[in-house]
XYZ file of C-alpha atoms in Angstrom:
430
model
C -8.468 -23.537 11.356
C -12.151 -22.663 11.799
C -13.232 -19.107 11.288
C -13.986 -18.546 14.959
C -10.539 -19.688 15.968
C -8.926 -17.584 13.270
C -10.888 -14.509 14.341
C -9.930 -15.031 17.969
C -6.269 -15.264 17.049
C -6.050 -12.263 14.755
C -8.833 -9.749 15.407
C -7.140 -7.589 18.077
C -3.726 -7.429 16.499
C -3.880 -4.478 14.103
C -1.189 -3.592 11.565
C 2.069 -5.320 12.469
C 5.194 -4.011 10.732
C 8.225 -6.190 11.420
C 11.962 -5.573 10.931
C 13.830 -7.729 8.404
C 17.368 -8.132 7.096
C 17.310 -6.293 3.806
C 19.208 -7.599 0.806
C 20.831 -4.719 -1.098
C 23.139 -4.139 -4.033
C 26.808 -3.673 -3.197
C 27.524 -0.318 -4.885
C 31.103 -1.432 -5.600
C 29.839 -4.337 -7.710
C 27.437 -2.464 -10.022
C 27.820 0.441 -12.431
C 25.575 2.670 -10.300
C 22.641 2.174 -7.984
C 20.435 4.155 -10.369
C 21.334 1.777 -13.220
C 20.148 -1.313 -11.328
C 16.773 0.078 -10.231
C 13.459 -0.154 -12.057
C 9.888 1.038 -11.725
C 7.543 -1.650 -10.303
C 7.085 -4.642 -12.605
C 3.666 -3.529 -13.894
C 4.870 -0.046 -14.847
C 7.678 -1.261 -17.103
C 6.322 -0.923 -20.647
C 7.193 -4.067 -22.573
C 9.240 -4.500 -24.627
C 10.848 -1.047 -24.954
C 11.143 -0.251 -21.262
C 12.267 -3.755 -20.359
C 15.055 -3.800 -22.943
C 16.144 -0.302 -21.960
C 16.504 -1.343 -18.326
C 18.246 -4.604 -19.200
C 20.849 -2.694 -21.167
C 21.349 -0.105 -18.397
C 23.328 -2.586 -16.267
C 23.763 -6.391 -16.398
C 22.532 -6.528 -12.799
C 19.358 -4.473 -13.271
C 16.526 -5.694 -11.042
C 14.253 -6.349 -14.052
C 16.219 -9.574 -14.586
C 14.590 -10.753 -11.362
C 11.127 -9.151 -11.479
C 10.565 -9.622 -15.244
C 12.831 -12.469 -16.370
C 12.714 -13.420 -20.057
C 12.625 -17.032 -21.224
C 10.504 -19.310 -23.385
C 7.953 -20.450 -20.787
C 6.700 -19.169 -17.426
C 8.435 -22.046 -15.639
C 11.716 -21.244 -17.382
C 11.364 -17.547 -16.547
C 10.869 -18.241 -12.854
C 13.697 -20.769 -12.735
C 15.935 -18.213 -14.422
C 15.025 -15.556 -11.845
C 15.751 -17.964 -8.993
C 19.134 -18.914 -10.464
C 20.008 -15.259 -11.131
C 19.175 -14.324 -7.538
C 21.225 -17.243 -6.211
C 24.192 -16.291 -8.388
C 24.101 -12.597 -7.513
C 24.042 -13.450 -3.811
C 26.917 -15.923 -4.207
C 28.971 -13.351 -6.123
C 28.315 -10.645 -3.543
C 26.396 -8.429 -5.960
C 23.511 -8.539 -3.479
C 24.515 -8.594 0.186
C 22.434 -8.751 3.382
C 22.450 -5.995 5.970
C 24.037 -7.080 9.250
C 20.917 -6.921 11.417
C 17.150 -6.696 11.012
C 15.600 -3.277 10.798
C 12.928 -1.138 9.263
C 13.955 1.272 6.514
C 13.032 4.929 6.145
C 12.669 5.648 2.427
C 12.608 9.103 0.838
C 11.744 10.173 -2.688
C 12.323 13.772 -3.771
C 11.860 15.331 -7.200
C 12.706 18.636 -8.827
C 9.137 19.939 -8.504
C 9.263 20.098 -4.718
C 7.625 16.762 -3.988
C 9.002 14.950 -0.939
C 7.605 11.579 0.099
C 8.839 9.607 3.083
C 7.679 6.318 4.519
C 8.780 3.132 6.244
C 9.657 -0.162 4.539
C 9.169 -3.361 6.531
C 7.410 -6.710 6.435
C 3.714 -6.490 7.267
C 1.675 -9.325 8.733
C -0.599 -10.620 5.988
C -4.131 -10.170 7.308
C -7.469 -11.519 6.117
C -9.994 -9.258 4.340
C -12.491 -9.567 7.196
C -9.969 -7.980 9.579
C -10.411 -4.698 7.633
C -6.758 -3.784 8.187
C -5.450 -3.642 4.607
C -8.105 -2.212 2.314
C -8.017 -2.882 -1.427
C -9.682 -0.437 -3.778
C -9.352 -2.375 -7.046
C -10.104 -5.847 -8.290
C -7.261 -8.092 -9.394
C -6.652 -10.284 -12.427
C -6.211 -13.932 -11.370
C -3.587 -14.714 -14.018
C -1.320 -11.925 -12.716
C -1.677 -13.137 -9.118
C -0.751 -16.634 -10.313
C 2.248 -15.267 -12.211
C 3.558 -13.260 -9.226
C 2.964 -16.224 -6.902
C 4.991 -18.527 -9.147
C 7.860 -16.007 -9.173
C 7.819 -15.540 -5.394
C 7.726 -19.305 -4.810
C 10.627 -19.881 -7.191
C 12.807 -17.144 -5.675
C 11.588 -17.446 -2.052
C 11.700 -13.670 -2.028
C 9.711 -10.445 -2.014
C 11.608 -8.587 -4.727
C 9.836 -5.209 -4.514
C 7.644 -3.531 -1.885
C 4.046 -2.662 -2.530
C 2.801 0.800 -1.542
C 0.349 1.183 1.349
C -0.966 4.426 2.813
C -2.468 5.356 6.150
C -3.671 8.658 7.578
C -1.761 9.592 10.711
C -3.914 12.699 11.419
C -1.547 13.609 14.260
C -1.980 10.234 15.969
C 1.345 8.891 14.692
C 3.483 11.837 15.725
C 6.225 9.662 17.184
C 6.636 7.779 13.921
C 6.529 11.005 11.895
C 9.172 12.623 14.100
C 11.333 9.502 13.925
C 11.135 9.505 10.113
C 12.125 13.182 9.974
C 14.979 12.683 12.415
C 16.264 9.610 10.585
C 16.168 11.375 7.214
C 18.501 13.995 8.615
C 21.293 11.455 9.055
C 23.662 10.185 6.343
C 21.764 7.533 4.327
C 22.636 3.903 3.676
C 22.248 4.717 0.006
C 21.379 7.698 -2.127
C 20.851 7.794 -5.875
C 19.028 9.798 -8.538
C 17.208 7.798 -11.204
C 16.894 8.926 -14.814
C 13.436 10.377 -14.157
C 15.088 12.952 -11.891
C 13.784 11.457 -8.626
C 16.287 11.318 -5.775
C 16.047 8.232 -3.537
C 17.436 7.832 -0.020
C 17.325 4.839 2.330
C 18.128 4.676 6.075
C 17.941 1.728 8.474
C 16.140 1.886 11.834
C 17.420 -0.769 14.235
C 17.116 0.783 17.702
C 14.579 -1.285 19.723
C 12.959 1.825 21.218
C 12.444 3.364 17.752
C 11.044 0.099 16.405
C 8.639 -0.074 19.347
C 7.326 3.442 18.605
C 6.565 2.567 14.987
C 5.043 -0.797 15.850
C 2.829 0.662 18.578
C 1.487 3.553 16.508
C 0.834 1.588 13.322
C -1.173 -1.002 15.252
C -3.963 1.586 15.574
C -4.335 2.203 11.824
C -5.845 0.763 8.685
C -3.864 0.801 5.461
C -5.111 1.447 1.936
C -3.399 -0.369 -0.914
C -2.185 2.456 -3.127
C -0.132 0.296 -5.496
C 0.346 -3.455 -5.474
C -3.072 -5.121 -5.305
C -1.785 -8.169 -7.173
C 1.222 -8.526 -4.897
C -0.981 -8.261 -1.787
C -3.297 -10.943 -3.219
C -0.163 -12.979 -3.910
C 1.005 -12.586 -0.303
C -2.388 -13.847 0.870
C -2.262 -16.832 -1.464
C 1.253 -17.809 -0.409
C 0.471 -17.413 3.276
C -2.469 -19.809 2.836
C -0.182 -22.352 1.147
C 2.524 -22.438 3.828
C 2.588 -23.482 7.489
C 2.095 -20.721 10.024
C 3.970 -19.280 11.819
C 6.553 -18.839 9.103
C 8.173 -16.290 6.766
C 5.201 -16.300 4.376
C 3.078 -14.754 7.151
C 4.595 -11.379 6.201
C 5.110 -9.434 2.975
C 7.314 -6.525 1.978
C 5.583 -3.106 2.014
C 6.240 0.643 2.049
C 3.870 2.516 4.395
C 3.323 6.247 3.795
C 1.319 8.606 6.022
C -0.683 10.602 3.480
C -1.799 13.098 6.120
C 1.820 14.261 6.076
C 2.866 13.198 2.578
C -0.126 13.266 0.177
C 0.359 10.994 -2.813
C -0.228 12.003 -6.395
C -3.062 10.125 -8.075
C -2.806 9.534 -11.805
C -4.934 7.595 -14.240
C -4.005 4.328 -15.907
C -4.862 4.355 -19.600
C -6.206 1.566 -21.812
C -4.910 0.426 -25.180
C -7.467 -1.588 -27.170
C -5.337 -3.673 -29.496
C -7.876 -4.842 -32.075
C -10.287 -1.911 -32.207
C -9.388 0.842 -34.706
C -10.411 4.279 -33.508
C -12.731 4.848 -36.488
C -14.660 1.706 -35.565
C -14.736 2.690 -31.878
C -16.201 6.085 -32.732
C -18.765 4.672 -35.136
C -20.005 2.209 -32.518
C -20.848 5.084 -30.154
C -23.692 5.996 -32.541
C -24.855 9.058 -30.631
C -24.754 7.458 -27.186
C -21.971 9.854 -26.171
C -21.072 13.327 -27.363
C -17.916 13.222 -29.519
C -15.720 16.219 -30.363
C -12.612 16.007 -32.548
C -9.569 17.886 -31.204
C -6.697 18.596 -33.577
C -4.378 19.795 -30.799
C -1.201 18.542 -29.081
C -1.473 15.976 -26.292
C -1.137 18.441 -23.366
C -4.013 20.581 -24.648
C -6.120 17.492 -25.283
C -5.536 16.344 -21.684
C -6.552 19.812 -20.454
C -9.800 19.472 -22.387
C -10.346 16.032 -20.840
C -9.834 17.453 -17.333
C -12.325 20.231 -18.013
C -14.935 17.808 -19.345
C -14.382 15.404 -16.421
C -15.521 18.129 -14.007
C -19.011 17.804 -15.516
C -19.270 14.011 -15.652
C -17.826 10.967 -17.380
C -15.280 11.804 -20.072
C -12.660 9.956 -22.099
C -10.098 10.872 -24.720
C -9.714 8.526 -27.707
C -6.955 8.477 -30.293
C -5.513 6.107 -32.833
C -4.033 6.013 -36.316
C -5.994 9.070 -37.517
C -3.642 11.336 -35.533
C -6.429 13.304 -33.843
C -7.899 13.232 -30.340
C -11.594 12.615 -29.806
C -13.205 13.864 -26.591
C -16.025 11.522 -25.613
C -18.386 12.728 -22.858
C -22.052 13.244 -21.864
C -23.200 9.609 -21.997
C -26.867 8.867 -22.617
C -28.410 8.452 -19.113
C -30.713 5.687 -20.373
C -27.697 3.747 -21.643
C -26.007 4.058 -18.247
C -29.181 2.883 -16.493
C -29.229 -0.241 -18.681
C -25.537 -1.103 -18.425
C -24.119 0.035 -15.060
C -24.926 -2.285 -12.124
C -27.340 -0.657 -9.690
C -26.238 -2.565 -6.587
C -23.259 -0.327 -5.746
C -22.919 3.160 -4.222
C -23.443 6.178 -6.451
C -19.761 7.097 -6.144
C -18.865 3.739 -7.737
C -21.582 3.869 -10.408
C -20.365 7.253 -11.678
C -16.654 6.414 -11.843
C -15.122 6.813 -15.298
C -13.609 3.335 -14.978
C -17.016 1.862 -14.152
C -18.646 3.489 -17.175
C -15.724 2.516 -19.398
C -15.874 -1.152 -18.446
C -19.598 -1.700 -17.880
C -20.899 0.495 -20.708
C -18.231 0.985 -23.370
C -16.116 -2.166 -23.202
C -18.830 -4.670 -22.264
C -21.822 -3.214 -24.100
C -20.822 -0.787 -26.863
C -17.459 -2.121 -28.053
C -17.719 -5.697 -26.741
C -14.015 -5.905 -25.970
C -13.043 -8.670 -23.497
C -10.980 -7.528 -20.539
C -7.999 -9.782 -21.056
C -4.377 -9.189 -22.095
C -5.000 -10.278 -25.667
C -7.376 -7.359 -26.155
C -6.469 -4.653 -23.604
C -3.164 -3.306 -22.311
C -3.015 -1.085 -19.223
C -0.354 1.626 -19.567
C 0.630 4.306 -17.046
C 2.478 6.629 -19.414
C 0.151 8.876 -21.430
C 2.482 9.559 -24.359
C 3.434 5.886 -24.633
C -0.238 4.909 -24.843
C -0.842 7.430 -27.637
C 2.279 6.356 -29.551
C 1.389 2.672 -29.407
C -2.183 3.268 -30.573
C -1.059 5.403 -33.501
C 1.684 2.992 -34.471
C -0.281 -0.236 -34.089
C -3.714 0.889 -35.255
C -5.586 0.276 -31.998
C -7.488 2.727 -29.841
C -5.989 4.537 -26.855
C -8.542 5.389 -24.159
C -7.021 8.135 -22.004
C -8.474 8.546 -18.527
C -8.732 11.346 -15.962
C -7.557 10.470 -12.421
C -9.838 9.807 -9.457
C -9.428 11.820 -6.254
C -7.806 9.924 -3.355
C -10.732 10.662 -1.014
C -13.123 8.853 -3.370
C -10.796 5.859 -3.462
C -10.470 5.708 0.327
C -14.192 6.185 1.001
C -15.126 3.355 -1.343
C -12.446 1.101 0.150
C -13.779 1.715 3.657
C -17.228 0.659 2.413
C -15.694 -2.562 1.128
C -16.371 -1.553 -2.494
C -13.615 -2.236 -5.010
C -13.160 -0.137 -8.122
C -12.625 -1.651 -11.583
C -9.071 -2.915 -11.808
C -6.334 -0.516 -12.814
C -8.546 2.479 -11.988
C -5.806 4.547 -10.374
C -2.066 5.019 -10.227
C -0.800 6.383 -6.921
C 2.689 7.785 -6.813
C 5.468 8.281 -6.581
C 5.905 4.526 -6.478
C 8.876 2.998 -4.675
C 11.751 2.121 -6.958
C 12.426 -1.601 -7.249
C 15.944 -2.738 -6.480
C 16.806 -0.560 -3.480
C 16.043 -3.218 -0.853
C 14.858 -6.815 -1.313
C 13.595 -9.393 1.154
C 14.652 -13.026 0.899
C 12.922 -15.501 3.160
C 16.018 -17.424 4.283
C 17.591 -14.451 6.111
C-alpha cells in the first residue's frame, strides 16, 4: 500500500484497545499461580534466575518465554510444542468470552498500580500514537519475532503508559469499580507483590474504555523490543488479521505514577582496574569503601550535579566517577540532538566512555544489561568484569524526549512495577 493510502486509512483512528479471549493457567492444575509466573523475559537474570523459576513449578511460564535447547530453532519449536501440550492437557485454558482485563499490582510499601490489559492496534511510527523512548537491538527483535511466529502467541504484555489528566475519568472510575469486585485470580509472588486480575466484558464498559483511549498517545515504558516485534510481524502478515494487534498493559500515570529505575551495565572483558586507568583524568574518580546502599546514595548525590557513574569489580570497592571533562564531551557526544539527550548519563556512557574511552562494543558478547543492582555487583566481582551502576532518569525527561521523536540509548530506563508474565496470555487462534 502506498504511503498516502496508508495514511488515509489509519491517521484518524487513535489508540484502539480491543478485547480478546485470554488464555490463563487453571489453578487446579498447577502448584500455585505465583509459582508459574515470571518477571518479563529480559528481567530474568540468566542462568540463576531462569533455573530458579524452572524449578519453582514444571509449568512456569519461563518454559515458554525463555525455552532452553541447543539452537534458536530448537528453542522456538520447543516453546510451540510446550504451549500446544499445556493447552491440550488443560493446564492453560481460554476464558469463555473476549474481554479486557483490569490488572492490579500492590506491594507492602503502599504502591498500588492498576491498568487495563488488551490487544492494541499496531500503529506506524508516523502516526505518533505509540512513542518509543529507547533504541532496540535488532538481534533481540529477531529472536522475539521467531518465538512469536513459532507459538502464534503474545506470551506476555508490554507496558504502555498514558496521561489521563482527568480526561479519562470514565475509564479510571471503571477500573476502580472493577477492582472492588472479586477477582478472576489473585496471587502474591515471592517479591511480595500482590497481583489481581478482573475481566471486563460488558459492551458499555468496553465502549467507555475504547472511546477515551482513542484520544491519547501512549509511551512505551517497558517492551520496546516486543513492540518492534509486533510491527515486524504485522508487516509480514495479511491485514486485516490477528497480527494487526499486540498484547499490552496500559497504565494512566496521572493516576498511578510508575517508578523509574536504572538498568546497569556489566562489561564482561574489562577489569575495573583497567577501566579506571583508561579514564586518565578525564573524569573525577573517588574510591568508596562503603556498603552498596551508601555507595548508591553517593551516586544519587553526585547525579544531581551532572553525569555520574558507580564502578566496581574484583577489587571489592566502589569508584564514583563524575565531573567529565567538558572538552571530551564536546568531542564525543553528537551535537545534533536536544540538550536533554546530550546530557543523559546513558548518552555519555555510550558515546564517551564505551565508544571512545573504553572502546567496548555494544553487543551481548561484551555488555550485559541487568536490572538488579546487587546482582550486577556480584557478577562483576565474581567474574572480574566491571559493573557500571546508573542513576535513574526522571519520567518527565523520558516523555518529553519521546514526544520530540528522540530516542534514548537502549536500556536507559526501567519503568515499574512491570506486569508479571504468566497471568494472561494471548494466542492468535482464539
